[in-house]
Amino acid sequence: IESAVLLAMAFDRCVAIREPLRYATILTTRRIGAIGLAVVIRSVALHLPLPVLLGRLTFQPVSALSHSYCVHPDVLRLSCSSTVINSGFGLFVMLSTLGMDAVLILLSYVLILKTVLSIASNAERLKAFNTCISHICAVLLFYTPLVSLSMIHRFGKKKLPAQVYMLLSYLHFLMPPMLNPIVYSVKTKEIRVRILKMLHPKKH
């Protein structure tokens, strides 16, 4: 869901920069509601089969996970039976959600970049880029730990210490909610002024 929300935000930025005069007519309240509903339906439809497929597997009686919560590839490693179907479906879910979202976000920024570079005024270019900085930071905060964790689980040749898996999983879950408020608020002039006053009270 979070990945799809980031995609919806990228689409919003793309429409705002490419079609500023038609923004309100393109992104109506009804369309925004439809996008939100599609995000929830896609996520539920793709993730519901995962626990059902896990239910048909046989697991070791006593085992420890490398995370403090259940990650699908991590749970599959504890199975004594064949996990080809589960692993294949898990990879399909990853590619059809996070993978597809990442490609579409990248495409939206290619379109944004193309539009911004066609603007003659440097000040207007800077203003257009400035509206996207927070979203780009949010995308990087979300995808970097997640992709790293997924790659280590699926393609890691050597057994890494459990602390590496735990650290990456905690970074994935804690970094975006902790840093997103900072990323989005630091651009607001009033908030910046208040922060500077708190840090350097004598100068203000």
Coordinates of C-alpha atoms in Angstrom, one line a residue:
I1 CA 0.0 0.0 0.0
E2 CA 2.8 2.4 0.9
S3 CA 4.5 1.8 -2.5
A4 CA 1.2 2.5 -4.3
V5 CA 0.7 5.7 -2.3
L6 CA 4.2 6.8 -3.4
L7 CA 3.2 6.0 -7.0
A8 CA 0.0 8.0 -6.6
M9 CA 2.0 11.0 -5.3
A10 CA 4.4 10.7 -8.3
F11 CA 1.3 10.8 -10.6
D12 CA 0.0 13.8 -8.7
R13 CA 3.4 15.7 -9.2
C14 CA 3.5 14.7 -12.9
V15 CA 0.0 16.1 -13.5
A16 CA 0.7 19.2 -11.5
I17 CA 3.9 20.0 -13.5
R18 CA 2.8 18.8 -17.0
E19 CA -0.8 20.0 -16.9
P20 CA -1.1 22.7 -14.2
L21 CA -4.2 24.4 -15.8
R22 CA -6.1 21.1 -16.0
Y23 CA -4.9 19.7 -12.7
A24 CA -8.3 20.2 -10.9
T25 CA -10.2 18.6 -13.8
I26 CA -7.9 15.6 -14.1
L27 CA -7.5 14.8 -10.4
T28 CA -11.1 15.2 -9.2
T29 CA -12.3 13.9 -5.8
R30 CA -13.9 11.0 -7.5
R31 CA -10.8 9.9 -9.3
I32 CA -8.7 10.3 -6.2
G33 CA -11.2 8.0 -4.3
A34 CA -11.0 5.5 -7.2
I35 CA -7.2 5.5 -7.0
G36 CA -7.3 4.9 -3.2
L37 CA -9.8 2.0 -3.6
A38 CA -7.6 0.5 -6.4
V39 CA -4.6 0.6 -4.1
V40 CA -6.4 -1.2 -1.3
I41 CA -8.0 -3.9 -3.6
R42 CA -4.7 -4.6 -5.4
S43 CA -2.8 -5.0 -2.1
V44 CA -5.4 -7.3 -0.5
A45 CA -6.0 -9.4 -3.7
L46 CA -2.2 -10.1 -4.1
H47 CA -1.4 -10.7 -0.4
L48 CA -4.3 -12.9 0.7
P49 CA -3.0 -16.0 -1.1
L50 CA 0.3 -15.8 0.7
P51 CA -0.9 -17.1 4.1
V52 CA -3.1 -19.7 2.3
L53 CA -0.1 -21.0 0.4
L54 CA 2.0 -21.1 3.6
G55 CA -0.8 -23.2 5.3
R56 CA -0.1 -26.2 3.0
L57 CA 3.6 -26.4 4.0
T58 CA 5.2 -28.5 6.7
F59 CA 7.5 -26.6 9.1
Q60 CA 10.2 -27.6 11.5
P61 CA 8.9 -28.0 15.0
V62 CA 11.3 -25.6 16.7
S63 CA 12.9 -22.7 14.8
A64 CA 13.9 -19.1 15.1
L65 CA 13.2 -16.3 12.6
S66 CA 15.9 -13.9 11.7
H67 CA 13.5 -11.0 12.2
S68 CA 11.2 -9.9 15.0
Y69 CA 8.3 -10.3 12.6
C70 CA 7.3 -12.7 9.9
V71 CA 8.9 -11.9 6.5
H72 CA 7.6 -14.3 3.8
P73 CA 11.1 -15.5 2.5
D74 CA 12.2 -15.9 6.1
V75 CA 9.2 -18.2 6.9
L76 CA 9.8 -20.2 3.7
R77 CA 13.3 -21.1 4.9
L78 CA 11.8 -22.9 7.9
S79 CA 9.7 -25.3 5.7
C80 CA 10.6 -28.9 5.3
S81 CA 8.5 -29.3 2.1
S82 CA 8.9 -27.8 -1.4
T83 CA 8.5 -24.0 -1.5
V84 CA 8.7 -23.5 -5.3
I85 CA 5.1 -22.3 -5.7
N86 CA 5.3 -20.0 -2.6
S87 CA 8.6 -18.6 -3.6
G88 CA 7.4 -18.0 -7.2
F89 CA 4.2 -16.3 -6.1
G90 CA 6.1 -14.2 -3.5
L91 CA 8.4 -13.0 -6.3
F92 CA 5.4 -12.3 -8.5
V93 CA 3.8 -10.2 -5.8
M94 CA 7.1 -8.2 -5.3
L95 CA 7.5 -7.6 -9.0
S96 CA 3.8 -6.7 -9.7
T97 CA 3.7 -4.3 -6.8
L98 CA 7.0 -2.8 -5.7
G99 CA 8.7 -3.5 -9.0
M100 CA 5.9 -2.1 -11.2
D101 CA 5.4 0.9 -8.9
A102 CA 9.2 1.7 -9.0
V103 CA 9.2 1.6 -12.8
L104 CA 6.1 3.8 -13.1
I105 CA 7.5 6.3 -10.5
L106 CA 10.7 6.4 -12.6
L107 CA 8.7 7.0 -15.8
S108 CA 6.7 9.8 -14.1
Y109 CA 10.0 11.5 -13.2
V110 CA 11.3 11.1 -16.8
L111 CA 8.2 12.9 -18.0
I112 CA 8.6 15.6 -15.3
L113 CA 12.2 16.1 -16.2
K114 CA 11.3 16.4 -19.9
T115 CA 8.7 19.1 -19.0
V116 CA 11.0 21.0 -16.6
L117 CA 13.9 21.1 -19.1
S118 CA 11.5 22.6 -21.7
I119 CA 10.8 25.6 -19.4
A120 CA 12.8 28.6 -20.4
S121 CA 13.1 30.4 -17.1
N122 CA 15.7 29.0 -14.6
A123 CA 13.6 30.2 -11.6
E124 CA 10.6 28.3 -12.9
R125 CA 12.7 25.2 -13.4
L126 CA 14.0 25.4 -9.9
K127 CA 10.5 25.9 -8.5
A128 CA 9.2 22.9 -10.4
F129 CA 12.1 20.7 -9.2
N130 CA 11.6 21.9 -5.7
T131 CA 8.1 20.5 -5.6
C132 CA 9.5 17.0 -6.2
I133 CA 12.4 16.9 -3.7
S134 CA 10.3 15.7 -0.7
H135 CA 8.7 13.0 -2.7
I136 CA 12.0 11.8 -4.1
C137 CA 13.4 11.6 -0.6
A138 CA 10.4 9.6 0.6
V139 CA 10.8 7.2 -2.3
L140 CA 14.5 6.6 -1.5
L141 CA 13.7 6.2 2.2
F142 CA 11.1 3.5 1.4
Y143 CA 12.8 1.6 -1.4
T144 CA 16.5 1.5 -0.4
P145 CA 16.2 -0.6 2.8
L146 CA 13.4 -2.8 1.3
V147 CA 15.3 -3.6 -1.9
S148 CA 18.5 -4.3 0.1
L149 CA 16.6 -6.7 2.4
S150 CA 14.9 -8.5 -0.5
M151 CA 18.2 -8.9 -2.5
I152 CA 20.0 -10.3 0.6
H153 CA 17.2 -12.8 1.2
R154 CA 16.9 -14.0 -2.3
F155 CA 20.4 -13.7 -3.8
G156 CA 22.7 -13.7 -0.7
K157 CA 25.4 -16.3 -1.4
K158 CA 26.8 -16.3 2.1
K159 CA 25.0 -16.6 5.4
L160 CA 25.1 -13.2 6.9
P161 CA 24.9 -12.5 10.7
A162 CA 21.3 -12.2 12.0
Q163 CA 22.0 -8.6 13.0
V164 CA 22.3 -7.6 9.4
Y165 CA 18.8 -8.9 8.5
M166 CA 17.4 -7.3 11.7
L167 CA 19.0 -3.9 11.1
L168 CA 17.7 -3.7 7.5
S169 CA 14.2 -4.8 8.5
Y170 CA 14.1 -2.2 11.3
L171 CA 15.4 0.5 9.0
H172 CA 12.7 -0.4 6.4
F173 CA 9.9 -0.1 9.0
L174 CA 11.2 2.8 11.1
M175 CA 13.1 5.1 8.8
P176 CA 10.2 6.3 6.5
P177 CA 7.7 7.1 9.4
M178 CA 10.5 8.8 11.4
L179 CA 12.1 10.8 8.6
N180 CA 9.1 11.6 6.4
P181 CA 7.7 14.3 8.7
I182 CA 11.2 15.9 8.7
V183 CA 11.5 15.6 4.9
Y184 CA 8.1 17.2 4.2
S185 CA 8.2 19.9 6.9
V186 CA 11.7 21.2 6.3
K187 CA 10.5 22.8 3.1
T188 CA 8.0 24.9 5.0
K189 CA 9.5 28.3 5.7
E190 CA 7.7 28.9 9.0
I191 CA 8.9 25.5 10.4
R192 CA 12.4 26.2 9.2
V193 CA 12.4 29.5 11.0
R194 CA 11.1 28.0 14.2
I195 CA 13.7 25.2 14.1
L196 CA 16.5 27.8 13.6
K197 CA 15.2 29.8 16.5
M198 CA 15.3 26.7 18.7
L199 CA 18.9 25.8 17.6
H200 CA 20.3 29.3 17.7
P201 CA 18.1 31.4 20.0
K202 CA 20.7 34.2 20.3
K203 CA 20.9 34.9 16.6
H204 CA 17.1 35.4 16.4

